[in-house]
Structures are given as structure tokens and as C-alpha cells.
């Protein structure tokens, strides 16, 4: 019997759902401070539905949009990220506020990145991948 949409997933279930290996999820956890699955006794990881959405967004940024690990870290550090809910394929990370520094170039790059992601989502929705 399949689990419900709100059920927690083990690392093996999360890895299978996302199409990545378990060690990749553990690696991402070390590289991205915003990935924090629940841990039970013995260190066993349980992923909430929101964790799965964040992981799917990270996978998309890394594997489809061409970001590097450092690029995703920088995006998170400069803009702050929140999970934008939507269809699973449209799940993305997007800025919640402009960068806190007054660096005009950083704000422009941040805004451009948001617009490029929006264009990609629009192209996907229109079937122009």
C-alpha cells in the first residue's frame, strides 16, 4: 500500500522518489544548511513532504538548470530562499527578499536569476523545453 502524500519518507524512499542515490542525499545535507531531515534514534533520517520538495528543487537546480553546488549555496546566501509550492515539476526555490547588502550588481544578478527561472517554468508549462 503506497504512503499518503503527507507521510514521512525514509532515505531510501526519498532517494527513489527523487531519482538519486541515498549517498547523494546525505552529501547534499552536508553541503546545504537548509536541508535538515528529521532524525530519530540511531540517526535514521525521515523526510517530511516539504523536505522532499526542497530536495526536488535542489536536484532541478543542479541537474537541469546547471547550477553548481557553490552556485546554489551562493544563491541561498545572497537572496535567502524559500520553497515555492506548486506542481511537483514546477517546485522551485525562489528569493523571499532582496539581498541585504547595497551592492547594485548583486541585486541585478539576483533579479535576473529569478526572471530566468520564471522563464524556464513558463517555457516548461508551454511545452517549449
N, CA, C and O atoms as a printed pandas DataFrame, in Angstrom:
     atom_number atom_name residue_name chain_id  residue_number  x_coord  y_coord  z_coord
0              1         N          UNK        A               1    0.846   -1.184    0.000
1              2        CA          UNK        A               1    0.000    0.000    0.000
2              3         C          UNK        A               1    0.893    1.249    0.000
3              4         O          UNK        A               1    1.737    1.391    0.885
4              5         N          UNK        A               2    0.727    2.146   -0.961
5              6        CA          UNK        A               2    1.584    3.343   -1.017
6              7         C          UNK        A               2    1.291    4.304    0.130
7              8         O          UNK        A               2    0.183    4.347    0.665
8              9         N          UNK        A               3    2.307    5.066    0.486
9             10        CA          UNK        A               3    2.160    6.057    1.548
10            11         C          UNK        A               3    1.361    7.247    1.052
11            12         O          UNK        A               3    1.333    7.535   -0.145
12            13         N          UNK        A               4    0.719    7.929    1.969
13            14        CA          UNK        A               4   -0.020    9.131    1.646
14            15         C          UNK        A               4    0.915   10.283    1.339
15            16         O          UNK        A               4    2.111   10.218    1.620
16            17         N          UNK        A               5    0.362   11.337    0.760
17            18        CA          UNK        A               5    1.165   12.491    0.357
18            19         C          UNK        A               5    1.828   13.173    1.550
19            20         O          UNK        A               5    2.904   13.754    1.403
20            21         N          UNK        A               6    1.214   13.113    2.715
21            22        CA          UNK        A               6    1.752   13.795    3.896
22            23         C          UNK        A               6    2.629   12.892    4.755
23            24         O          UNK        A               6    3.131   13.338    5.787
24            25         N          UNK        A               7    2.827   11.647    4.363
25            26        CA          UNK        A               7    3.629   10.713    5.153
26            27         C          UNK        A               7    5.119   11.043    5.050
27            28         O          UNK        A               7    5.593   11.546    4.031
28            29         N          UNK        A               8    5.829   10.754    6.111
29            30        CA          UNK        A               8    7.283   10.924    6.108
30            31         C          UNK        A               8    7.895    9.808    5.272
31            32         O          UNK        A               8    7.333    8.717    5.177
32            33         N          UNK        A               9    9.048   10.082    4.667
33            34        CA          UNK        A               9    9.736    9.105    3.834
34            35         C          UNK        A               9   11.083    8.752    4.465
35            36         O          UNK        A               9   11.745    9.610    5.050
36            37         N          UNK        A              10   11.476    7.504    4.346
37            38        CA          UNK        A              10   12.819    7.107    4.757
38            39         C          UNK        A              10   13.780    7.591    3.677
39            40         O          UNK        A              10   13.349    8.047    2.618
40            41         N          UNK        A              11   15.065    7.493    3.942
41            42        CA          UNK        A              11   16.038    7.955    2.955
42            43         C          UNK        A              11   15.945    7.128    1.672
43            44         O          UNK        A              11   16.122    7.662    0.577
44            45         N          UNK        A              12   15.670    5.840    1.800
45            46        CA          UNK        A              12   15.557    5.019    0.589
46            47         C          UNK        A              12   14.322    5.402   -0.220
47            48         O          UNK        A              12   14.374    5.431   -1.450
48            49         N          UNK        A              13   13.225    5.692    0.447
49            50        CA          UNK        A              13   12.009    6.119   -0.266
50            51         C          UNK        A              13   12.208    7.487   -0.909
51            52         O          UNK        A              13   11.777    7.715   -2.039
52            53         N          UNK        A              14   12.864    8.401   -0.182
53            54        CA          UNK        A              14   13.124    9.737   -0.728
54            55         C          UNK        A              14   14.039    9.647   -1.941
55            56         O          UNK        A              14   13.799   10.294   -2.960
56            57         N          UNK        A              15   15.089    8.841   -1.826
57            58        CA          UNK        A              15   16.036    8.692   -2.932
58            59         C          UNK        A              15   15.335    8.128   -4.166
59            60         O          UNK        A              15   15.563    8.596   -5.282
60            61         N          UNK        A              16   14.497    7.140   -3.968
61            62        CA          UNK        A              16   13.781    6.539   -5.099
62            63         C          UNK        A              16   12.822    7.547   -5.734
63            64         O          UNK        A              16   12.739    7.650   -6.958
64            65         N          UNK        A              17   12.102    8.285   -4.894
65            66        CA          UNK        A              17   11.155    9.278   -5.403
66            67         C          UNK        A              17   11.853   10.379   -6.210
67            68         O          UNK        A              17   11.314   10.868   -7.202
68            69         N          UNK        A              18   13.049   10.760   -5.776
69            70        CA          UNK        A              18   13.794   11.838   -6.424
70            71         C          UNK        A              18   14.681   11.359   -7.568
71            72         O          UNK        A              18   15.150   12.160   -8.376
72            73         N          UNK        A              19   14.906   10.052   -7.631
73            74        CA          UNK        A              19   15.760    9.512   -8.683
74            75         C          UNK        A              19   17.234    9.768   -8.465
75            76         O          UNK        A              19   17.988    9.940   -9.423
76            77         N          UNK        A              20   17.652    9.795   -7.200
77            78        CA          UNK        A              20   19.067    9.953   -6.863
78            79         C          UNK        A              20   19.448    8.870   -5.861
79            80         O          UNK        A              20   18.578    8.247   -5.252
80            81         N          UNK        A              21   20.731    8.650   -5.694
81            82        CA          UNK        A              21   21.204    7.663   -4.732
82            83         C          UNK        A              21   21.126    8.212   -3.306
83            84         O          UNK        A              21   21.159    9.424   -3.091
84            85         N          UNK        A              22   21.023    7.306   -2.346
85            86        CA          UNK        A              22   20.947    7.709   -0.943
86            87         C          UNK        A              22   22.165    8.520   -0.516
87            88         O          UNK        A              22   22.038    9.489    0.232
88            89         N          UNK        A              23   23.350    8.124   -0.991
89            90        CA          UNK        A              23   24.552    8.858   -0.574
90            91         C          UNK        A              23   24.536   10.296   -1.093
91            92         O          UNK        A              23   25.157   11.178   -0.501
92            93         N          UNK        A              24   23.831   10.529   -2.190
93            94        CA          UNK        A              24   23.716   11.894   -2.718
94            95         C          UNK        A              24   22.909   12.756   -1.748
95            96         O          UNK        A              24   23.266   13.906   -1.494
96            97         N          UNK        A              25   21.825   12.204   -1.209
97            98        CA          UNK        A              25   21.021   12.953   -0.235
98            99         C          UNK        A              25   21.839   13.273    1.012
99           100         O          UNK        A              25   21.770   14.384    1.538
100          101         N          UNK        A              26   22.612   12.298    1.482
101          102        CA          UNK        A              26   23.464   12.550    2.657
102          103         C          UNK        A              26   24.524   13.606    2.334
103          104         O          UNK        A              26   24.833   14.450    3.175
104          105         N          UNK        A              27   25.082   13.563    1.118
105          106        CA          UNK        A              27   26.077   14.548    0.695
106          107         C          UNK        A              27   25.455   15.943    0.641
107          108         O          UNK        A              27   26.028   16.901    1.160
108          109         N          UNK        A              28   24.285   16.056    0.012
109          110        CA          UNK        A              28   23.627   17.363   -0.068
110          111         C          UNK        A              28   23.365   17.933    1.321
111          112         O          UNK        A              28   23.466   19.141    1.531
112          113         N          UNK        A              29   23.029   17.064    2.262
113          114        CA          UNK        A              29   22.776   17.501    3.627
114          115         C          UNK        A              29   24.018   18.176    4.223
115          116         O          UNK        A              29   23.895   19.101    5.026
116          117         N          UNK        A              30   25.213   17.715    3.831
117          118        CA          UNK        A              30   26.446   18.321    4.338
118          119         C          UNK        A              30   26.761   19.639    3.627
119          120         O          UNK        A              30   27.448   20.492    4.189
120          121         N          UNK        A              31   26.268   19.813    2.404
121          122        CA          UNK        A              31   26.596   20.995    1.610
122          123         C          UNK        A              31   25.571   22.111    1.724
123          124         O          UNK        A              31   25.912   23.280    1.545
124          125         N          UNK        A              32   24.316   21.769    2.021
125          126        CA          UNK        A              32   23.244   22.767    2.045
126          127         C          UNK        A              32   22.625   22.811    3.441
127          128         O          UNK        A              32   21.975   21.858    3.871
128          129         N          UNK        A              33   22.832   23.918    4.138
129          130        CA          UNK        A              33   22.346   24.040    5.518
130          131         C          UNK        A              33   20.826   24.026    5.615
131          132         O          UNK        A              33   20.285   23.763    6.689
132          133         N          UNK        A              34   20.131   24.303    4.522
133          134        CA          UNK        A              34   18.673   24.340    4.549
134          135         C          UNK        A              34   18.043   22.957    4.356
135          136         O          UNK        A              34   16.819   22.831    4.383
136          137         N          UNK        A              35   18.858   21.926    4.162
137          138        CA          UNK        A              35   18.349   20.557    4.084
138          139         C          UNK        A              35   18.550   19.922    5.451
139          140         O          UNK        A              35   19.670   19.596    5.844
140          141         N          UNK        A              36   17.438   19.754    6.169
141          142        CA          UNK        A              36   17.506   19.225    7.528
142          143         C          UNK        A              36   16.377   18.214    7.756
143          144         O          UNK        A              36   15.328   18.572    8.291
144          145         N          UNK        A              37   16.582   16.960    7.354
145          146        CA          UNK        A              37   15.540   15.967    7.626
146          147         C          UNK        A              37   15.456   15.699    9.130
147          148         O          UNK        A              37   16.403   15.949    9.875
148          149         N          UNK        A              38   14.323   15.195    9.548
149          150        CA          UNK        A              38   14.172   14.781   10.939
150          151         C          UNK        A              38   15.033   13.558   11.175
151          152         O          UNK        A              38   15.124   12.684   10.313
152          153         N          UNK        A              39   15.665   13.488   12.338
153          154        CA          UNK        A              39   16.469   12.306   12.653
154          155         C          UNK        A              39   15.926   11.680   13.928
155          156         O          UNK        A              39   15.683   12.359   14.926
156          157         N          UNK        A              40   15.743   10.372   13.869
157          158        CA          UNK        A              40   15.268    9.606   15.009
158          159         C          UNK        A              40   16.457    8.953   15.703
159          160         O          UNK        A              40   17.610    9.156   15.321
160          161         N          UNK        A              41   16.159    8.183   16.710
161          162        CA          UNK        A              41   17.199    7.469   17.448
162          163         C          UNK        A              41   18.061    6.672   16.477
163          164         O          UNK        A              41   17.557    6.059   15.535
164          165         N          UNK        A              42   19.334    6.690   16.715
165          166        CA          UNK        A              42   20.247    5.974   15.836
166          167         C          UNK        A              42   20.582    6.741   14.574
167          168         O          UNK        A              42   21.278    6.211   13.707
168          169         N          UNK        A              43   20.109    7.976   14.441
169          170        CA          UNK        A              43   20.429    8.812   13.287
170          171         C          UNK        A              43   19.618    8.521   12.036
171          172         O          UNK        A              43   19.946    9.023   10.961
172          173         N          UNK        A              44   18.569    7.722   12.154
173          174        CA          UNK        A              44   17.745    7.399   10.983
174          175         C          UNK        A              44   16.997    8.634   10.510
175          176         O          UNK        A              44   16.335    9.310   11.298
176          177         N          UNK        A              45   17.107    8.927    9.213
177          178        CA          UNK        A              45   16.515   10.130    8.639
178          179         C          UNK        A              45   15.083    9.872    8.186
179          180         O          UNK        A              45   14.760    8.816    7.642
180          181         N          UNK        A              46   14.231   10.880    8.431
181          182        CA          UNK        A              46   12.870   10.863    7.917
182          183         C          UNK        A              46   12.613   12.199    7.242
183          184         O          UNK        A              46   12.817   13.259    7.834
184          185         N          UNK        A              47   12.169   12.136    6.010
185          186        CA          UNK        A              47   11.951   13.331    5.205
186          187         C          UNK        A              47   10.474   13.692    5.182
187          188         O          UNK        A              47    9.624   12.875    4.828
188          189         N          UNK        A              48   10.186   14.928    5.565
189          190        CA          UNK        A              48    8.828   15.460    5.503
190          191         C          UNK        A              48    8.500   15.790    4.043
191          192         O          UNK        A              48    9.414   15.908    3.227
192          193         N          UNK        A              49    7.233   15.938    3.702
193          194        CA          UNK        A              49    6.888   16.337    2.320
194          195         C          UNK        A              49    7.592   17.628    1.907
195          196         O          UNK        A              49    8.001   17.759    0.754
196          197         N          UNK        A              50    7.741   18.578    2.824
197          198        CA          UNK        A              50    8.437   19.824    2.495
198          199         C          UNK        A              50    9.920   19.571    2.219
199          200         O          UNK        A              50   10.512   20.237    1.370
200          201         N          UNK        A              51   10.523   18.616    2.929
201          202        CA          UNK        A              51   11.919   18.252    2.674
202          203         C          UNK        A              51   12.064   17.681    1.263
203          204         O          UNK        A              51   13.022   17.995    0.555
204          205         N          UNK        A              52   11.113   16.845    0.861
205          206        CA          UNK        A              52   11.139   16.240   -0.470
206          207         C          UNK        A              52   11.046   17.338   -1.530
207          208         O          UNK        A              52   11.739   17.282   -2.546
208          209         N          UNK        A              53   10.203   18.323   -1.296
209          210        CA          UNK        A              53   10.069   19.431   -2.246
210          211         C          UNK        A              53   11.356   20.226   -2.371
211          212         O          UNK        A              53   11.758   20.596   -3.475
212          213         N          UNK        A              54   12.004   20.492   -1.239
213          214        CA          UNK        A              54   13.278   21.218   -1.256
214          215         C          UNK        A              54   14.327   20.400   -2.003
215          216         O          UNK        A              54   15.064   20.935   -2.831
216          217         N          UNK        A              55   14.392   19.110   -1.711
217          218        CA          UNK        A              55   15.359   18.246   -2.391
218          219         C          UNK        A              55   15.099   18.193   -3.895
219          220         O          UNK        A              55   16.041   18.192   -4.688
220          221         N          UNK        A              56   13.831   18.149   -4.289
221          222        CA          UNK        A              56   13.492   18.138   -5.717
222          223         C          UNK        A              56   13.946   19.442   -6.372
223          224         O          UNK        A              56   14.429   19.443   -7.504
224          225         N          UNK        A              57   13.786   20.546   -5.653
225          226        CA          UNK        A              57   14.219   21.835   -6.191
226          227         C          UNK        A              57   15.746   21.880   -6.321
227          228         O          UNK        A              57   16.269   22.384   -7.315
228          229         N          UNK        A              58   16.453   21.360   -5.330
229          230        CA          UNK        A              58   17.917   21.330   -5.388
230          231         C          UNK        A              58   18.367   20.459   -6.557
231          232         O          UNK        A              58   19.268   20.829   -7.309
232          233         N          UNK        A              59   17.731   19.301   -6.700
233          234        CA          UNK        A              59   18.075   18.402   -7.815
234          235         C          UNK        A              59   17.868   19.099   -9.150
235          236         O          UNK        A              59   18.696   18.982  -10.053
236          237         N          UNK        A              60   16.757   19.829   -9.276
237          238        CA          UNK        A              60   16.481   20.542  -10.520
238          239         C          UNK        A              60   17.511   21.639  -10.773
239          240         O          UNK        A              60   18.000   21.791  -11.893
240          241         N          UNK        A              61   17.839   22.404   -9.729
241          242        CA          UNK        A              61   18.842   23.460   -9.888
242          243         C          UNK        A              61   20.184   22.877  -10.322
243          244         O          UNK        A              61   20.851   23.432  -11.195
244          245         N          UNK        A              62   20.577   21.768   -9.717
245          246        CA          UNK        A              62   21.875   21.161  -10.019
246          247         C          UNK        A              62   21.874   20.418  -11.351
247          248         O          UNK        A              62   22.803   20.565  -12.145
248          249         N          UNK        A              63   20.850   19.631  -11.596
249          250        CA          UNK        A              63   20.872   18.718  -12.743
250          251         C          UNK        A              63   20.226   19.272  -14.003
251          252         O          UNK        A              63   20.608   18.881  -15.107
252          253         N          UNK        A              64   19.266   20.163  -13.869
253          254        CA          UNK        A              64   18.571   20.666  -15.051
254          255         C          UNK        A              64   18.942   22.105  -15.387
255          256         O          UNK        A              64   19.067   22.460  -16.559
256          257         N          UNK        A              65   19.118   22.931  -14.363
257          258        CA          UNK        A              65   19.407   24.341  -14.620
258          259         C          UNK        A              65   20.892   24.643  -14.645
259          260         O          UNK        A              65   21.289   25.771  -14.936
260          261         N          UNK        A              66   21.717   23.653  -14.344
261          262        CA          UNK        A              66   23.157   23.818  -14.490
262          263         C          UNK        A              66   23.875   24.540  -13.363
263          264         O          UNK        A              66   25.029   24.936  -13.527
264          265         N          UNK        A              67   23.220   24.721  -12.218
265          266        CA          UNK        A              67   23.900   25.339  -11.087
266          267         C          UNK        A              67   24.950   24.377  -10.543
267          268         O          UNK        A              67   24.794   23.160  -10.634
268          269         N          UNK        A              68   26.005   24.925   -9.984
269          270        CA          UNK        A              68   26.971   24.121   -9.250
270          271         C          UNK        A              68   26.545   24.128   -7.786
271          272         O          UNK        A              68   25.648   24.874   -7.394
272          273         N          UNK        A              69   27.192   23.294   -6.987
273          274        CA          UNK        A              69   26.894   23.298   -5.552
274          275         C          UNK        A              69   27.186   24.675   -4.979
275          276         O          UNK        A              69   26.391   25.224   -4.216
276          277         N          UNK        A              70   28.328   25.225   -5.351
277          278        CA          UNK        A              70   28.665   26.576   -4.871
278          279         C          UNK        A              70   27.658   27.608   -5.363
279          280         O          UNK        A              70   27.357   28.571   -4.657
280          281         N          UNK        A              71   27.138   27.411   -6.568
281          282        CA          UNK        A              71   26.140   28.325   -7.107
282          283         C          UNK        A              71   24.849   28.303   -6.309
283          284         O          UNK        A              71   24.268   29.356   -6.043
284          285         N          UNK        A              72   24.395   27.123   -5.925
285          286        CA          UNK        A              72   23.177   27.015   -5.106
286          287         C          UNK        A              72   23.446   27.600   -3.718
287          288         O          UNK        A              72   22.592   28.289   -3.160
288          289         N          UNK        A              73   24.627   27.328   -3.162
289          290        CA          UNK        A              73   24.985   27.901   -1.860
290          291         C          UNK        A              73   24.978   29.426   -1.932
291          292         O          UNK        A              73   24.464   30.094   -1.035
292          293         N          UNK        A              74   25.550   29.970   -3.002
293          294        CA          UNK        A              74   25.613   31.420   -3.174
294          295         C          UNK        A              74   24.212   32.005   -3.347
295          296         O          UNK        A              74   23.890   33.045   -2.773
296          297         N          UNK        A              75   23.394   31.335   -4.133
297          298        CA          UNK        A              75   22.017   31.786   -4.327
298          299         C          UNK        A              75   21.290   31.844   -2.993
299          300         O          UNK        A              75   20.575   32.805   -2.709
300          301         N          UNK        A              76   21.471   30.824   -2.188
301          302        CA          UNK        A              76   20.841   30.788   -0.862
302          303         C          UNK        A              76   21.394   31.898    0.030
303          304         O          UNK        A              76   20.635   32.604    0.695
304          305         N          UNK        A              77   22.717   32.048    0.041
305          306        CA          UNK        A              77   23.370   33.033    0.903
306          307         C          UNK        A              77   22.996   34.464    0.515
307          308         O          UNK        A              77   22.741   35.296    1.386
308          309         N          UNK        A              78   22.964   34.751   -0.783
309          310        CA          UNK        A              78   22.736   36.127   -1.237
310          311         C          UNK        A              78   21.276   36.550   -1.205
311          312         O          UNK        A              78   20.972   37.708   -0.919
312          313         N          UNK        A              79   20.386   35.642   -1.490
313          314        CA          UNK        A              79   18.989   36.053   -1.638
314          315         C          UNK        A              79   18.086   35.497   -0.557
315          316         O          UNK        A              79   16.981   36.001   -0.359
316          317         N          UNK        A              80   18.529   34.480    0.138
317          318        CA          UNK        A              80   17.629   33.773    1.042
318          319         C          UNK        A              80   16.646   33.023    0.158
319          320         O          UNK        A              80   16.209   33.553   -0.863
320          321         N          UNK        A              81   16.299   31.827    0.523
321          322        CA          UNK        A              81   15.422   31.040   -0.326
322          323         C          UNK        A              81   14.239   30.544    0.474
323          324         O          UNK        A              81   14.317   30.334    1.685
324          325         N          UNK        A              82   13.157   30.366   -0.226
325          326        CA          UNK        A              82   12.022   29.702    0.386
326          327         C          UNK        A              82   11.482   28.739   -0.645
327          328         O          UNK        A              82   11.732   28.887   -1.842
328          329         N          UNK        A              83   10.758   27.777   -0.190
329          330        CA          UNK        A              83   10.179   26.821   -1.118
330          331         C          UNK        A              83    8.910   27.416   -1.689
331          332         O          UNK        A              83    8.034   27.865   -0.950
332          333         N          UNK        A              84    8.816   27.417   -2.995
333          334        CA          UNK        A              84    7.619   27.905   -3.651
334          335         C          UNK        A              84    6.818   26.689   -4.069
335          336         O          UNK        A              84    7.219   25.956   -4.973
336          337         N          UNK        A              85    5.688   26.472   -3.414
337          338        CA          UNK        A              85    4.887   25.283   -3.695
338          339         C          UNK        A              85    4.188   25.433   -5.030
339          340         O          UNK        A              85    3.900   26.542   -5.480
340          341         N          UNK        A              86    3.929   24.338   -5.634
341          342        CA          UNK        A              86    3.237   24.297   -6.907
342          343         C          UNK        A              86    3.180   22.858   -7.340
343          344         O          UNK        A              86    3.311   21.952   -6.517
344          345         N          UNK        A              87    2.987   22.638   -8.607
345          346        CA          UNK        A              87    3.029   21.275   -9.104
346          347         C          UNK        A              87    4.419   20.739   -8.828
347          348         O          UNK        A              87    5.387   21.500   -8.867
348          349         N          UNK        A              88    4.547   19.442   -8.546
349          350        CA          UNK        A              88    5.881   18.906   -8.243
350          351         C          UNK        A              88    6.927   19.267   -9.284
351          352         O          UNK        A              88    8.069   19.544   -8.919
352          353         N          UNK        A              89    6.583   19.274  -10.555
353          354        CA          UNK        A              89    7.557   19.604  -11.590
354          355         C          UNK        A              89    7.915   21.085  -11.564
355          356         O          UNK        A              89    8.986   21.478  -12.027
356          357         N          UNK        A              90    7.014   21.907  -11.021
357          358        CA          UNK        A              90    7.253   23.349  -11.013
358          359         C          UNK        A              90    7.857   23.820   -9.694
359          360         O          UNK        A              90    8.120   25.011   -9.527
360          361         N          UNK        A              91    8.079   22.910   -8.764
361          362        CA          UNK        A              91    8.637   23.296   -7.476
362          363         C          UNK        A              91    9.989   23.949   -7.698
363          364         O          UNK        A              91   10.826   23.438   -8.442
364          365         N          UNK        A              92   10.193   25.078   -7.048
365          366        CA          UNK        A              92   11.437   25.802   -7.226
366          367         C          UNK        A              92   11.826   26.503   -5.946
367          368         O          UNK        A              92   11.007   26.653   -5.040
368          369         N          UNK        A              93   13.025   26.917   -5.870
369          370        CA          UNK        A              93   13.481   27.772   -4.791
370          371         C          UNK        A              93   13.487   29.185   -5.336
371          372         O          UNK        A              93   13.966   29.428   -6.443
372          373         N          UNK        A              94   12.958   30.114   -4.564
373          374        CA          UNK        A              94   12.931   31.488   -5.044
374          375         C          UNK        A              94   13.249   32.430   -3.898
375          376         O          UNK        A              94   13.055   32.078   -2.735
376          377         N          UNK        A              95   13.734   33.622   -4.209
377          378        CA          UNK        A              95   14.113   34.552   -3.159
378          379         C          UNK        A              95   12.900   35.068   -2.406
379          380         O          UNK        A              95   11.841   35.274   -3.000
380          381         N          UNK        A              96   13.046   35.282   -1.089
381          382        CA          UNK        A              96   11.968   35.847   -0.303
382          383         C          UNK        A              96   12.168   37.337   -0.098
383          384         O          UNK        A              96   11.214   38.053    0.209
384          385         N          UNK        A              97   13.372   37.807   -0.261
385          386        CA          UNK        A              97   13.638   39.225   -0.100
386          387         C          UNK        A              97   14.891   39.568   -0.883
387          388         O          UNK        A              97   15.709   38.695   -1.170
388          389         N          UNK        A              98   15.042   40.846   -1.230
389          390        CA          UNK        A              98   16.251   41.210   -1.951
390          391         C          UNK        A              98   17.472   41.053   -1.059
391          392         O          UNK        A              98   17.346   40.994    0.164
392          393         N          UNK        A              99   18.646   40.985   -1.661
393          394        CA          UNK        A              99   19.859   40.873   -0.856
394          395         C          UNK        A              99   19.947   42.001    0.155
395          396         O          UNK        A              99   19.505   43.120   -0.109
396          397         N          UNK        A             100   20.512   41.706    1.300
397          398        CA          UNK        A             100   20.583   42.702    2.364
398          399         C          UNK        A             100   21.670   43.738    2.125
399          400         O          UNK        A             100   21.607   44.835    2.680
400          401         N          UNK        A             101   22.668   43.410    1.309
401          402        CA          UNK        A             101   23.714   44.405    1.062
402          403         C          UNK        A             101   23.246   45.406    0.011
403          404         O          UNK        A             101   22.251   45.167   -0.674
404          405         N          UNK        A             102   23.941   46.498   -0.117
405          406        CA          UNK        A             102   23.556   47.536   -1.061
406          407         C          UNK        A             102   24.275   47.394   -2.397
407          408         O          UNK        A             102   24.312   48.343   -3.180
408          409         N          UNK        A             103   24.829   46.261   -2.658
409          410        CA          UNK        A             103   25.550   46.017   -3.901
410          411         C          UNK        A             103   24.566   45.931   -5.057
411          412         O          UNK        A             103   23.822   44.957   -5.174
412          413         N          UNK        A             104   24.560   46.931   -5.897
413          414        CA          UNK        A             104   23.610   47.004   -7.012
414          415         C          UNK        A             104   23.789   45.834   -7.978
415          416         O          UNK        A             104   22.801   45.285   -8.465
416          417         N          UNK        A             105   25.033   45.444   -8.263
417          418        CA          UNK        A             105   25.290   44.335   -9.175
418          419         C          UNK        A             105   24.711   43.027   -8.655
419          420         O          UNK        A             105   24.156   42.246   -9.428
420          421         N          UNK        A             106   24.835   42.779   -7.344
421          422        CA          UNK        A             106   24.292   41.554   -6.747
422          423         C          UNK        A             106   22.775   41.537   -6.859
423          424         O          UNK        A             106   22.183   40.494   -7.137
424          425         N          UNK        A             107   22.140   42.692   -6.643
425          426        CA          UNK        A             107   20.671   42.759   -6.759
426          427         C          UNK        A             107   20.237   42.512   -8.191
427          428         O          UNK        A             107   19.242   41.827   -8.428
428          429         N          UNK        A             108   20.963   43.054   -9.134
429          430        CA          UNK        A             108   20.620   42.856  -10.542
430          431         C          UNK        A             108   20.784   41.391  -10.926
431          432         O          UNK        A             108   19.912   40.821  -11.582
432          433         N          UNK        A             109   21.901   40.775  -10.520
433          434        CA          UNK        A             109   22.118   39.349  -10.822
434          435         C          UNK        A             109   21.048   38.483  -10.173
435          436         O          UNK        A             109   20.573   37.519  -10.776
436          437         N          UNK        A             110   20.668   38.824   -8.947
437          438        CA          UNK        A             110   19.637   38.073   -8.243
438          439         C          UNK        A             110   18.296   38.176   -8.974
439          440         O          UNK        A             110   17.602   37.178   -9.166
440          441         N          UNK        A             111   17.950   39.387   -9.373
441          442        CA          UNK        A             111   16.695   39.598  -10.098
442          443         C          UNK        A             111   16.720   38.877  -11.437
443          444         O          UNK        A             111   15.721   38.282  -11.841
444          445         N          UNK        A             112   17.843   38.926  -12.119
445          446        CA          UNK        A             112   17.975   38.228  -13.392
446          447         C          UNK        A             112   17.803   36.718  -13.211
447          448         O          UNK        A             112   17.145   36.068  -14.023
448          449         N          UNK        A             113   18.388   36.163  -12.155
449          450        CA          UNK        A             113   18.250   34.725  -11.897
450          451         C          UNK        A             113   16.789   34.354  -11.651
451          452         O          UNK        A             113   16.320   33.325  -12.137
452          453         N          UNK        A             114   16.072   35.185  -10.902
453          454        CA          UNK        A             114   14.643   34.933  -10.655
454          455         C          UNK        A             114   13.868   34.968  -11.963
455          456         O          UNK        A             114   13.024   34.105  -12.207
456          457         N          UNK        A             115   14.143   35.951  -12.801
457          458        CA          UNK        A             115   13.449   36.063  -14.083
458          459         C          UNK        A             115   13.770   34.887  -15.000
459          460         O          UNK        A             115   12.887   34.381  -15.693
460          461         N          UNK        A             116   15.021   34.454  -15.007
461          462        CA          UNK        A             116   15.392   33.306  -15.844
462          463         C          UNK        A             116   14.681   32.041  -15.390
463          464         O          UNK        A             116   14.243   31.242  -16.218
464          465         N          UNK        A             117   14.561   31.852  -14.070
465          466        CA          UNK        A             117   13.838   30.675  -13.569
466          467         C          UNK        A             117   12.356   30.764  -13.919
467          468         O          UNK        A             117   11.734   29.756  -14.255
468          469         N          UNK        A             118   11.791   31.963  -13.840
469          470        CA          UNK        A             118   10.387   32.137  -14.205
470          471         C          UNK        A             118   10.182   31.832  -15.685
471          472         O          UNK        A             118    9.190   31.206  -16.059
472          473         N          UNK        A             119   11.108   32.268  -16.520
473          474        CA          UNK        A             119   11.019   31.983  -17.957
474          475         C          UNK        A             119   11.106   30.490  -18.216
475          476         O          UNK        A             119   10.365   29.955  -19.041
476          477         N          UNK        A             120   12.008   29.815  -17.518
477          478        CA          UNK        A             120   12.148   28.363  -17.675
478          479         C          UNK        A             120   10.846   27.664  -17.303
479          480         O          UNK        A             120   10.402   26.759  -18.011
480          481         N          UNK        A             121   10.235   28.078  -16.199
481          482        CA          UNK        A             121    8.965   27.474  -15.777
482          483         C          UNK        A             121    7.878   27.743  -16.799
483          484         O          UNK        A             121    7.074   26.858  -17.093
484          485         N          UNK        A             122    7.838   28.941  -17.341
485          486        CA          UNK        A             122    6.839   29.288  -18.352
486          487         C          UNK        A             122    7.056   28.462  -19.616
487          488         O          UNK        A             122    6.101   27.946  -20.195
488          489         N          UNK        A             123    8.311   28.338  -20.042
489          490        CA          UNK        A             123    8.627   27.512  -21.213
490          491         C          UNK        A             123    8.197   26.064  -20.991
491          492         O          UNK        A             123    7.661   25.429  -21.899
492          493         N          UNK        A             124    8.431   25.539  -19.784
493          494        CA          UNK        A             124    8.038   24.171  -19.468
494          495         C          UNK        A             124    6.525   24.038  -19.524
495          496         O          UNK        A             124    6.002   23.067  -20.070
496          497         N          UNK        A             125    5.829   25.004  -18.964
497          498        CA          UNK        A             125    4.362   24.957  -18.960
498          499         C          UNK        A             125    3.785   25.020  -20.373
499          500         O          UNK        A             125    2.737   24.438  -20.652
500          501         N          UNK        A             126    4.479   25.733  -21.256
501          502        CA          UNK        A             126    4.023   25.862  -22.638
502          503         C          UNK        A             126    4.573   24.774  -23.536
503          504         O          UNK        A             126    4.288   24.746  -24.733
504          505         N          UNK        A             127    5.372   23.864  -22.954
505          506        CA          UNK        A             127    5.917   22.754  -23.730
506          507         C          UNK        A             127    7.086   23.131  -24.604
507          508         O          UNK        A             127    7.376   22.446  -25.585
508          509         N          UNK        A             128    7.767   24.216  -24.262
509          510        CA          UNK        A             128    8.925   24.669  -25.051
510          511         C          UNK        A             128   10.223   24.376  -24.316
511          512         O          UNK        A             128   11.061   25.268  -24.182
512          513         N          UNK        A             129   10.412   23.172  -23.845
513          514        CA          UNK        A             129   11.639   22.833  -23.114
514          515         C          UNK        A             129   12.757   22.791  -24.084
515          516         O          UNK        A             129   13.897   22.524  -23.701
